[in-house]
């Protein structure tokens, strides 16, 4: 990620580690597998629940998550993510240290810090939770409070002792505290190889809120901040990464996340829109210009400030949140096209229709800047029928910042180019993407 602002560029360069690979990964890129938290491969999976129930639980997490979002352009005096850490929807495995210790973490484009529970662990007393023992790794190094990377993370770190002690807060009031350190991360690639990145700055968390899930080691932030995993991979991946999320109902398949040249998408059907709001830090902002359904075009209010977006893309939010006034217009347009009486779910949250399949439901097109038109088929825009025969829209109104969530991104290959400052989409059968 290259910034036109010298201070941003300096902070970014401080966090660049170095890499090694058994293959020429810097030129060709690499792929890793990602699983949805409701997949049978996930420790969260509950076989007794229905797909519709799992969706409603994911929707509940989305609503909780969205309530944390405030203006991303507001200043803050402490390091924090405004999202809830336990509401993200996808998990990744990689290894930390030498010898490598496999860990399972939440991945989240809505936050930046990479961190893991570490020994000694205050919040782990009396609990059976996975955690790292940094003293068993030959590549573990604690950053000093006076180191440039420590100062870039938290200017007050030196007030807490000789080590780079950090506290990173989340929007729900939870936090992780520990020592900001460096380690080697190793990824098992889908072609059977490995990719290692050395000297990665991460939080070795010794005191973490008990609300963090017991099944997970921690979290890998994929935002645009200088200490996120994406930024620390930096020039090793040319500022490029992508994912292709398999639809939830195909939950026996893993999804793919790609880095470097493997993240570049080409061919028919690719559309691109500018990435904006670089100065806001974490988020991937875009401009949504219109929404269309059934021949009705709905105009979306433009961004409130030049150089910013009016929506951001978030892999960790299940639902798509739309400006409240536009949502009411969308609701009216859908009620005209769908030849069924509208209703709501039992929780009176969603716009629903009594139906036993999604056949006959309309497409909804999101028109982004740069003539990037994304046609959302019923699989993207509506739920699977519930056991009671309800099909519901996977979108809700918001008076806050609109969010392009992960359900509408299913079966799209979504590619981020932080150097070219654009995000691209290609309709793709994600379960068939080469692994």
XYZ file of N, CA and C in Angstrom, residues 60-300:
723
model
N -27.715 -11.712 13.354
C -27.664 -11.073 14.672
C -26.263 -10.540 14.944
N -25.247 -11.345 14.616
C -23.871 -10.879 14.817
C -23.594 -9.647 13.952
N -24.158 -9.628 12.730
C -23.967 -8.476 11.850
C -24.549 -7.213 12.450
N -25.741 -7.334 13.021
C -26.384 -6.164 13.608
C -25.564 -5.646 14.783
N -25.089 -6.561 15.632
C -24.234 -6.171 16.758
C -22.981 -5.479 16.243
N -22.390 -6.048 15.216
C -21.162 -5.497 14.647
C -21.402 -4.098 14.073
N -22.509 -3.950 13.325
C -22.768 -2.677 12.663
C -23.011 -1.552 13.658
N -23.530 -1.874 14.836
C -23.787 -0.835 15.835
C -22.501 -0.234 16.377
N -21.383 -0.926 16.160
C -20.100 -0.408 16.639
C -19.550 0.674 15.729
N -19.997 0.665 14.464
C -19.377 1.566 13.499
C -19.772 3.012 13.762
N -18.750 3.825 13.913
C -18.962 5.270 13.950
C -18.278 5.829 12.720
N -18.238 7.130 12.596
C -17.572 7.727 11.445
C -16.108 7.309 11.426
N -15.650 6.663 10.336
C -14.255 6.237 10.282
C -13.292 7.398 10.097
N -13.830 8.588 9.866
C -12.962 9.735 9.673
C -12.819 10.563 10.942
N -13.458 10.073 12.026
C -13.323 10.759 13.308
C -11.987 10.415 13.935
N -11.398 11.347 14.655
C -10.105 11.083 15.285
C -10.306 10.311 16.573
N -9.258 9.600 16.986
C -9.313 8.853 18.237
C -7.962 8.961 18.926
N -7.943 8.934 20.225
C -6.695 9.102 20.978
C -6.096 7.771 21.400
N -6.753 6.663 21.064
C -6.209 5.363 21.447
C -6.324 4.406 20.284
N -5.547 3.312 20.337
C -5.617 2.349 19.252
C -6.792 1.424 19.499
N -7.657 1.309 18.516
C -8.801 0.438 18.670
C -9.426 0.151 17.317
N -10.157 -0.938 17.260
C -11.010 -1.240 16.130
C -12.430 -0.977 16.573
N -13.254 -0.435 15.687
C -14.619 -0.121 16.086
C -15.564 -1.298 15.893
N -15.044 -2.446 15.439
C -15.903 -3.608 15.262
C -15.867 -4.494 16.507
N -16.779 -5.460 16.552
C -16.756 -6.487 17.583
C -15.883 -7.628 17.075
N -14.912 -8.098 17.824
C -13.960 -9.082 17.316
C -14.538 -10.464 17.107
N -15.638 -10.796 17.797
C -16.171 -12.153 17.725
C -17.352 -12.257 16.764
N -17.508 -11.239 15.884
C -18.629 -11.265 14.958
C -18.207 -11.542 13.530
N -16.915 -11.613 13.244
C -16.459 -11.924 11.904
C -16.809 -13.366 11.568
N -16.906 -13.674 10.281
C -17.536 -14.912 9.842
C -16.597 -15.957 9.254
N -15.333 -15.621 9.010
C -14.439 -16.570 8.351
C -13.178 -16.804 9.180
N -12.668 -18.016 9.083
C -11.524 -18.460 9.874
C -10.396 -18.907 8.960
N -9.167 -18.748 9.443
C -7.986 -19.161 8.683
C -7.011 -19.862 9.611
N -6.308 -20.857 9.057
C -5.235 -21.520 9.785
C -3.887 -21.079 9.229
N -2.957 -20.786 10.126
C -1.553 -20.632 9.755
C -0.737 -21.013 10.971
N 0.571 -20.929 10.875
C 1.435 -21.313 12.001
C 2.256 -20.126 12.450
N 2.557 -20.093 13.746
C 3.348 -19.018 14.335
C 4.576 -19.615 15.002
N 5.735 -18.998 14.766
C 6.937 -19.349 15.507
C 7.807 -20.395 14.848
N 8.906 -20.718 15.561
C 9.870 -21.736 15.129
C 10.249 -22.587 16.332
N 9.855 -23.869 16.383
C 9.085 -24.580 15.361
C 7.664 -24.027 15.237
N 7.037 -24.206 14.063
C 5.724 -23.612 13.823
C 4.614 -24.274 14.641
N 3.764 -23.448 15.227
C 2.608 -23.913 15.992
C 1.349 -23.546 15.209
N 0.554 -24.529 14.754
C -0.666 -24.214 13.995
C -1.679 -23.470 14.871
N -2.284 -22.425 14.318
C -3.293 -21.657 15.039
C -4.510 -21.457 14.139
N -5.662 -21.319 14.755
C -6.899 -20.993 14.055
C -7.342 -19.620 14.542
N -7.535 -18.687 13.587
C -7.880 -17.314 13.948
C -9.058 -16.829 13.111
N -9.729 -15.819 13.618
C -10.716 -15.086 12.834
C -9.972 -14.147 11.899
N -10.422 -14.040 10.639
C -9.882 -13.028 9.736
C -10.932 -11.945 9.560
N -10.472 -10.689 9.460
C -11.421 -9.588 9.511
C -10.878 -8.378 8.769
N -11.576 -7.979 7.675
C -11.175 -6.778 6.950
C -11.560 -5.505 7.697
N -12.277 -5.643 8.820
C -12.712 -4.484 9.584
C -11.804 -4.122 10.737
N -10.643 -4.782 10.870
C -9.683 -4.427 11.923
C -8.272 -4.674 11.414
N -7.273 -4.276 12.195
C -5.885 -4.300 11.717
C -4.952 -5.230 12.482
N -5.042 -5.241 13.795
C -4.037 -5.948 14.586
C -4.081 -7.457 14.376
N -2.894 -8.057 14.274
C -2.744 -9.518 14.331
C -2.346 -9.856 15.763
N -3.081 -10.760 16.421
C -2.730 -11.097 17.798
C -3.142 -12.529 18.132
N -2.494 -13.062 19.163
C -2.809 -14.405 19.654
C -2.717 -14.418 21.176
N -3.508 -15.289 21.809
C -3.317 -15.542 23.242
C -1.935 -16.129 23.471
N -1.273 -15.685 24.526
C 0.077 -16.164 24.838
C 0.208 -16.486 26.326
N 1.105 -17.435 26.629
C 1.499 -17.694 28.014
C 2.447 -16.603 28.472
N 2.369 -16.181 29.726
C 1.302 -16.484 30.691
C 0.032 -15.730 30.310
N -1.114 -16.307 30.633
C -2.389 -15.763 30.181
C -3.320 -15.577 31.378
N -3.559 -14.341 31.744
C -4.378 -14.052 32.924
C -5.816 -14.500 32.727
N -6.369 -14.221 31.553
C -7.775 -14.543 31.332
C -8.013 -16.034 31.086
N -6.927 -16.805 30.926
C -7.073 -18.238 30.638
C -7.176 -19.090 31.901
N -6.958 -18.486 33.059
C -6.973 -19.251 34.305
C -8.351 -19.889 34.498
N -8.356 -21.215 34.701
C -9.600 -21.944 34.902
C -10.352 -22.243 33.629
N -9.733 -21.956 32.484
C -10.388 -22.207 31.198
C -9.476 -23.041 30.323
N -10.071 -23.845 29.457
C -9.314 -24.628 28.491
C -9.345 -23.898 27.157
N -8.292 -23.141 26.891
C -8.222 -22.345 25.675
C -6.869 -22.566 25.006
N -6.821 -22.460 23.675
C -5.532 -22.588 22.986
C -4.694 -21.333 23.176
N -3.408 -21.500 23.382
C -2.540 -20.337 23.516
C -1.114 -20.706 23.156
N -0.350 -19.700 22.751
C 1.045 -19.868 22.371
C 1.944 -19.763 23.599
N 3.057 -20.484 23.549
C 4.121 -20.303 24.529
C 5.295 -19.666 23.800
N 5.425 -18.342 23.835
C 6.458 -17.687 23.031
C 7.875 -18.104 23.401
N 8.071 -18.569 24.626
C 9.418 -18.963 25.039
C 9.897 -20.231 24.350
N 8.978 -20.945 23.705
C 9.353 -22.166 22.987
C 9.742 -21.890 21.539
N 9.685 -20.636 21.117
C 10.003 -20.273 19.737
C 11.346 -19.558 19.662
N 12.189 -19.984 18.747
C 13.506 -19.354 18.583
C 13.439 -18.052 17.804
N 12.293 -17.760 17.191
C 12.181 -16.538 16.382
C 11.330 -15.462 17.052
N 10.895 -15.707 18.283
C 10.074 -14.731 18.996
C 10.946 -13.613 19.559
N 10.559 -12.367 19.305
C 11.286 -11.214 19.827
C 10.293 -10.169 20.322
N 10.484 -9.714 21.557
C 9.650 -8.637 22.077
C 10.205 -7.301 21.614
N 9.331 -6.430 21.154
C 9.748 -5.096 20.760
C 9.931 -4.236 22.003
N 10.945 -3.389 21.979
C 11.150 -2.468 23.095
C 10.183 -1.295 22.966
N 9.930 -0.648 24.076
C 8.967 0.459 24.058
C 9.465 1.607 23.196
N 10.780 1.716 23.022
C 11.321 2.807 22.227
C 11.509 2.492 20.761
N 11.159 1.279 20.343
C 11.352 0.905 18.944
C 10.385 1.675 18.047
N 10.796 1.979 16.825
C 9.919 2.741 15.925
C 8.559 2.088 15.708
N 8.538 0.774 15.599
C 7.252 0.107 15.353
C 6.339 0.204 16.569
N 6.920 0.161 17.745
C 6.114 0.316 18.953
C 5.517 1.713 19.012
N 6.332 2.716 18.732
C 5.832 4.089 18.772
C 4.767 4.323 17.711
N 4.918 3.655 16.563
C 3.927 3.808 15.506
C 2.595 3.182 15.899
N 2.640 2.109 16.701
C 1.407 1.465 17.150
C 0.738 2.255 18.255
N 1.526 2.640 19.267
C 0.940 3.254 20.463
C 1.974 4.183 21.089
N 1.745 5.467 20.953
C 2.716 6.443 21.450
C 2.867 6.396 22.964
N 1.876 5.805 23.656
C 1.937 5.762 25.121
C 2.556 4.471 25.644
N 3.051 3.607 24.754
C 3.559 2.302 25.189
C 4.706 2.428 26.184
N 5.532 3.447 26.030
C 6.694 3.597 26.906
C 6.313 4.059 28.301
N 5.049 4.431 28.493
C 4.601 4.795 29.822
C 4.350 3.564 30.687
N 4.406 2.383 30.069
C 3.978 1.165 30.757
C 5.135 0.217 31.076
N 6.376 0.620 30.757
C 7.502 -0.249 31.059
C 8.458 -0.350 29.897
N 9.545 -1.121 30.055
C 10.566 -1.213 29.001
C 10.105 -1.973 27.763
N 9.129 -2.891 27.927
C 8.618 -3.614 26.778
C 7.542 -2.787 26.079
N 7.253 -3.179 24.841
C 6.195 -2.496 24.099
C 4.850 -3.077 24.523
N 4.343 -2.606 25.641
C 3.056 -3.077 26.139
C 1.931 -2.383 25.389
N 0.971 -3.160 24.909
C -0.115 -2.587 24.127
C -1.459 -2.950 24.756
N -2.455 -2.160 24.466
C -3.850 -2.503 24.707
C -4.622 -2.101 23.465
N -5.327 -3.055 22.893
C -6.080 -2.819 21.656
C -7.542 -3.104 21.940
N -8.375 -2.092 21.801
C -9.779 -2.228 22.141
C -10.666 -2.433 20.937
N -11.847 -3.017 21.175
C -12.839 -3.248 20.139
C -14.133 -2.540 20.496
N -15.015 -2.454 19.518
C -16.215 -1.657 19.658
C -17.183 -2.128 20.721
N -17.075 -3.390 21.138
C -17.988 -3.905 22.160
C -17.428 -3.739 23.564
N -16.284 -3.046 23.686
C -15.671 -2.846 24.987
C -14.648 -3.895 25.342
N -14.519 -4.967 24.550
C -13.504 -5.991 24.814
C -12.140 -5.489 24.353
N -11.093 -6.192 24.777
C -9.747 -5.749 24.432
C -8.767 -6.907 24.545
N -7.607 -6.716 23.947
C -6.480 -7.613 24.146
C -5.301 -6.771 24.609
N -4.590 -7.267 25.623
C -3.426 -6.555 26.161
C -2.261 -7.528 26.245
N -1.080 -7.015 26.003
C 0.101 -7.871 26.080
C 1.324 -7.133 25.608
N 2.217 -7.863 24.946
C 3.476 -7.298 24.467
C 3.495 -7.341 22.951
N 3.723 -6.196 22.340
C 3.850 -6.110 20.888
C 5.209 -6.699 20.522
N 5.199 -7.725 19.687
C 6.388 -8.533 19.433
C 6.510 -8.813 17.947
N 7.538 -9.587 17.584
C 7.664 -10.038 16.194
C 7.831 -11.551 16.180
N 7.368 -12.146 15.109
C 7.445 -13.597 14.934
C 7.452 -13.961 13.451
N 7.653 -15.248 13.209
C 7.547 -15.816 11.864
C 6.180 -16.450 11.706
N 5.484 -16.091 10.622
C 4.216 -16.726 10.274
C 4.434 -17.618 9.062
N 3.849 -18.805 9.097
C 3.980 -19.756 7.991
C 2.599 -20.190 7.532
N 2.366 -20.078 6.226
C 1.090 -20.453 5.634
C 1.258 -21.735 4.828
N 0.359 -22.694 5.036
C 0.307 -23.884 4.186
C -0.510 -23.528 2.954
N 0.132 -23.543 1.802
C -0.545 -23.137 0.575
C -1.315 -24.306 -0.025
N -2.282 -23.987 -0.876
C -3.167 -25.028 -1.403
C -2.476 -25.950 -2.391
N -1.267 -25.573 -2.872
C -0.528 -26.456 -3.778
C 0.426 -27.379 -3.036
N 0.315 -27.410 -1.705
C 1.157 -28.295 -0.915
C 2.445 -27.669 -0.437
N 2.686 -26.413 -0.781
C 3.908 -25.744 -0.353
C 3.693 -24.936 0.918
N 4.671 -24.128 1.250
C 4.566 -23.223 2.402
C 5.080 -21.851 2.005
N 4.607 -20.856 2.689
C 5.084 -19.481 2.530
C 5.306 -18.929 3.924
N 6.528 -18.480 4.196
C 6.854 -17.931 5.509
C 7.185 -16.457 5.393
N 6.713 -15.697 6.362
C 7.030 -14.279 6.440
C 7.599 -14.030 7.833
N 8.782 -13.443 7.863
C 9.520 -13.267 9.108
C 9.346 -11.849 9.648
N 9.607 -11.712 10.932
C 9.614 -10.391 11.564
C 8.258 -9.696 11.455
N 7.187 -10.477 11.586
C 5.839 -9.910 11.568
C 5.520 -9.344 12.950
N 5.071 -8.111 12.998
C 4.663 -7.506 14.264
C 3.272 -8.008 14.641
N 3.141 -8.521 15.861
C 1.853 -9.041 16.309
C 1.719 -8.834 17.811
N 0.507 -8.915 18.289
C 0.253 -8.781 19.707
C 0.279 -10.129 20.391
N 1.176 -10.296 21.361
C 1.215 -11.511 22.169
C 0.365 -11.204 23.406
N -0.894 -11.648 23.361
C -1.876 -11.219 24.340
C -1.831 -12.006 25.636
N -1.524 -11.325 26.730
C -1.452 -11.971 28.042
C -2.685 -11.710 28.911
N -3.512 -10.764 28.488
C -4.731 -10.457 29.243
C -5.793 -10.007 28.246
N -6.693 -10.902 27.912
C -7.674 -10.670 26.861
C -9.084 -10.839 27.431
N -10.015 -10.098 26.925
C -11.384 -10.201 27.430
C -11.903 -11.626 27.275
N -12.617 -12.106 28.271
C -13.109 -13.492 28.241
C -14.183 -13.679 27.185
N -14.662 -12.586 26.573
C -15.655 -12.719 25.509
C -15.062 -13.283 24.234
N -13.720 -13.239 24.087
C -13.100 -13.862 22.923
C -13.330 -15.369 22.980
N -13.660 -15.946 21.833
C -14.088 -17.336 21.805
C -12.995 -18.302 22.245
N -13.395 -19.313 23.004
C -12.444 -20.279 23.554
C -11.810 -21.172 22.493
N -12.419 -21.267 21.302
C -11.892 -22.159 20.270
C -10.730 -21.537 19.492
N -10.566 -20.238 19.577
C -9.644 -19.529 18.698
C -8.429 -19.006 19.450
N -7.312 -18.934 18.730
C -6.106 -18.339 19.299
C -6.212 -16.812 19.343
N -6.800 -16.234 18.292
C -6.849 -14.787 18.226
C -7.457 -14.316 16.929
N -6.895 -13.256 16.372
C -7.490 -12.598 15.210
C -6.394 -12.093 14.291
N -6.661 -12.157 12.986
C -5.760 -11.585 11.981
C -6.489 -10.458 11.266
N -6.088 -9.223 11.547
C -6.700 -8.070 10.907
C -6.234 -7.929 9.467
N -7.181 -7.754 8.551
C -6.879 -7.636 7.125
C -7.182 -6.237 6.595
N -7.280 -5.256 7.503
C -7.605 -3.904 7.083
C -6.435 -3.201 6.415
N -6.597 -1.887 6.206
C -5.598 -1.104 5.482
C -4.577 -0.451 6.409
N -4.709 -0.642 7.718
C -3.768 -0.052 8.664
C -2.373 -0.622 8.515
N -1.373 0.112 8.995
C 0.023 -0.258 8.749
C 0.438 -1.556 9.425
N -0.228 -1.972 10.517
C 0.169 -3.194 11.205
C -0.783 -4.364 10.927
N -1.632 -4.245 9.902
C -2.477 -5.376 9.509
C -1.640 -6.426 8.786
N -2.190 -7.631 8.676
C -1.483 -8.691 7.962
C -1.262 -8.308 6.510
N -2.262 -7.695 5.878
C -2.140 -7.306 4.473
C -1.023 -6.299 4.281
N -0.971 -5.282 5.120
C 0.065 -4.262 4.980
C 1.443 -4.822 5.275
N 1.543 -5.756 6.229
C 2.856 -6.321 6.543
C 3.339 -7.285 5.461
N 2.421 -7.921 4.758
C 2.832 -8.697 3.587
C 3.351 -7.768 2.493
N 2.761 -6.567 2.433
C 3.249 -5.459 1.622
C 3.732 -5.811 0.230
N 4.983 -5.415 -0.104
C 5.491 -5.639 -1.459
C 5.675 -7.109 -1.799
N 5.699 -7.990 -0.790
C 5.796 -9.423 -1.073
C 4.610 -9.902 -1.902
N 3.479 -9.210 -1.780
C 2.292 -9.594 -2.545
C 1.860 -8.485 -3.497
N 2.673 -7.446 -3.642
C 2.353 -6.364 -4.556
C 1.099 -5.602 -4.179
N 0.730 -5.661 -2.888
C -0.470 -4.969 -2.447
C -1.753 -5.598 -2.951
N -1.710 -6.882 -3.304
C -2.886 -7.541 -3.882
C -3.321 -8.748 -3.049
N -4.620 -8.844 -2.786
C -5.188 -10.046 -2.191
C -6.624 -10.189 -2.670
N -7.143 -11.392 -2.562
C -8.512 -11.647 -3.020
C -9.113 -12.792 -2.226
N -10.430 -12.941 -2.343
C -11.105 -14.110 -1.786
C -12.282 -14.461 -2.676
N -12.703 -15.705 -2.555
C -13.866 -16.195 -3.291
C -14.657 -17.047 -2.308
N -15.755 -16.486 -1.784
C -16.515 -17.142 -0.736
C -17.557 -18.091 -1.320
N -17.460 -19.337 -0.892
C -18.432 -20.356 -1.284
C -19.763 -20.046 -0.587
N -20.907 -20.214 -1.264
C -22.196 -19.986 -0.615
C -22.354 -20.811 0.655
N -23.061 -20.251 1.628
C -23.174 -20.878 2.936
C -23.754 -22.288 2.855
N -24.699 -22.484 1.913
C -25.337 -23.805 1.845
C -24.391 -24.867 1.297
N -23.268 -24.436 0.708
C -22.243 -25.381 0.248
C -21.131 -25.436 1.294
N -21.517 -25.592 2.549
C -20.565 -25.393 3.634
C -19.593 -26.542 3.853
N -19.648 -27.565 2.993
C -18.629 -28.606 3.083
C -17.395 -28.244 2.260
N -17.476 -27.152 1.491
C -16.348 -26.698 0.684
C -15.633 -25.556 1.394
N -14.322 -25.513 1.250
C -13.566 -24.382 1.766
C -13.549 -23.269 0.730
N -13.380 -22.050 1.200
C -13.194 -20.918 0.311
C -11.703 -20.656 0.143
N -11.376 -19.808 -0.819
C -9.976 -19.531 -1.138
C -9.666 -18.063 -0.916
N -8.534 -17.801 -0.263
C -7.975 -16.455 -0.191
C -6.627 -16.489 -0.891
N -6.412 -15.513 -1.770
C -5.208 -15.489 -2.602
C -4.418 -14.216 -2.355
N -3.091 -14.323 -2.573
C -2.199 -13.195 -2.360
C -1.268 -13.050 -3.561
N -0.846 -11.816 -3.847
C 0.073 -11.594 -4.947
C -0.597 -11.767 -6.300
N 0.158 -12.293 -7.263
C -0.362 -12.458 -8.621
C -1.563 -13.390 -8.672
N -1.662 -14.330 -7.726
C -2.813 -15.230 -7.708
C -4.114 -14.486 -7.416
N -4.002 -13.286 -6.871
C -5.194 -12.506 -6.531
C -5.725 -11.689 -7.700
N -4.972 -11.639 -8.791
C -5.391 -10.863 -9.954
C -6.447 -11.650 -10.731
N -7.576 -11.011 -11.029
C -8.639 -11.677 -11.790
C -8.748 -11.029 -13.164
N -8.972 -11.872 -14.170
C -9.008 -11.418 -15.555
C -10.180 -12.083 -16.283
N -10.385 -11.659 -17.514
C -11.365 -12.319 -18.367
C -12.703 -11.606 -18.403
N -13.629 -12.219 -19.101
C -14.954 -11.639 -19.263
C -15.675 -11.543 -17.922
N -16.400 -10.477 -17.757
C -17.220 -10.315 -16.564
C -16.568 -9.564 -15.432
N -15.263 -9.213 -15.561
C -14.588 -8.479 -14.490
C -15.002 -7.013 -14.532
N -15.403 -6.472 -13.389
C -15.680 -5.033 -13.258
C -14.878 -4.503 -12.080
N -14.487 -3.245 -12.173
C -13.642 -2.644 -11.136
C -14.182 -1.285 -10.729
N -13.982 -0.963 -9.456
C -14.389 0.335 -8.920
C -13.277 0.865 -8.026
N -13.098 2.187 -7.959
C -11.992 2.737 -7.156
C -12.153 2.450 -5.663
N -11.023 2.182 -5.000
C -10.957 2.130 -3.540
C -10.642 3.523 -3.040
N -11.439 3.988 -2.077
C -11.306 5.348 -1.585
C -11.082 5.347 -0.071
N -10.909 6.539 0.478
C -10.815 6.672 1.926
C -9.545 6.119 2.522
N -8.439 6.186 1.775
C -7.172 5.655 2.289
C -6.782 6.305 3.611
N -7.085 7.579 3.761
C -6.698 8.304 4.973
C -7.526 7.888 6.185
N -8.618 7.135 5.960
C -9.462 6.722 7.088
C -8.851 5.565 7.867
N -7.797 4.945 7.310
C -7.143 3.862 8.036
C -7.568 2.496 7.588
N -8.491 1.882 8.321
C -8.757 0.459 8.184
C -9.596 0.078 6.969
N -10.613 0.853 6.608
C -11.717 0.342 5.808
C -11.527 0.482 4.297
N -12.226 -0.406 3.562
C -12.162 -0.442 2.106
C -13.419 0.234 1.552
N -13.307 1.540 1.275
C -14.451 2.333 0.858
C -14.618 2.354 -0.651
N -15.878 2.359 -1.079
C -16.244 2.467 -2.481
C -17.419 3.444 -2.589
N -17.786 3.783 -3.828
C -18.948 4.643 -4.065
C -20.031 3.834 -4.754
N -21.164 3.699 -4.085
C -22.356 3.089 -4.668
C -23.208 4.214 -5.252
N -23.499 4.139 -6.567
C -24.226 5.220 -7.236
C -25.722 4.950 -7.340
N -26.071 3.702 -7.647
C -27.477 3.357 -7.827
C -27.715 1.911 -7.412
N -28.967 1.598 -7.141
C -29.442 0.218 -6.986
C -30.628 0.063 -7.918
N -30.666 -1.024 -8.671
C -31.793 -1.229 -9.577
C -32.414 -2.598 -9.356
N -33.737 -2.643 -9.513
C -34.490 -3.890 -9.409
C -35.757 -3.751 -10.241
N -36.021 -4.745 -11.074
C -37.249 -4.753 -11.859
C -37.455 -3.530 -12.714
N -36.382 -2.967 -13.257
C -36.507 -1.792 -14.103
C -36.562 -0.481 -13.349
N -36.567 -0.518 -12.030
C -36.580 0.693 -11.209
C -35.162 1.019 -10.754
N -34.710 2.233 -11.044
C -33.371 2.672 -10.655
C -33.472 3.599 -9.450
N -32.779 3.244 -8.373
C -32.795 4.031 -7.139
C -31.464 4.770 -7.011
N -31.528 6.080 -6.867
C -30.310 6.877 -6.745
C -29.843 6.902 -5.295
N -28.558 6.649 -5.095
C -27.969 6.594 -3.753
C -27.273 7.925 -3.461
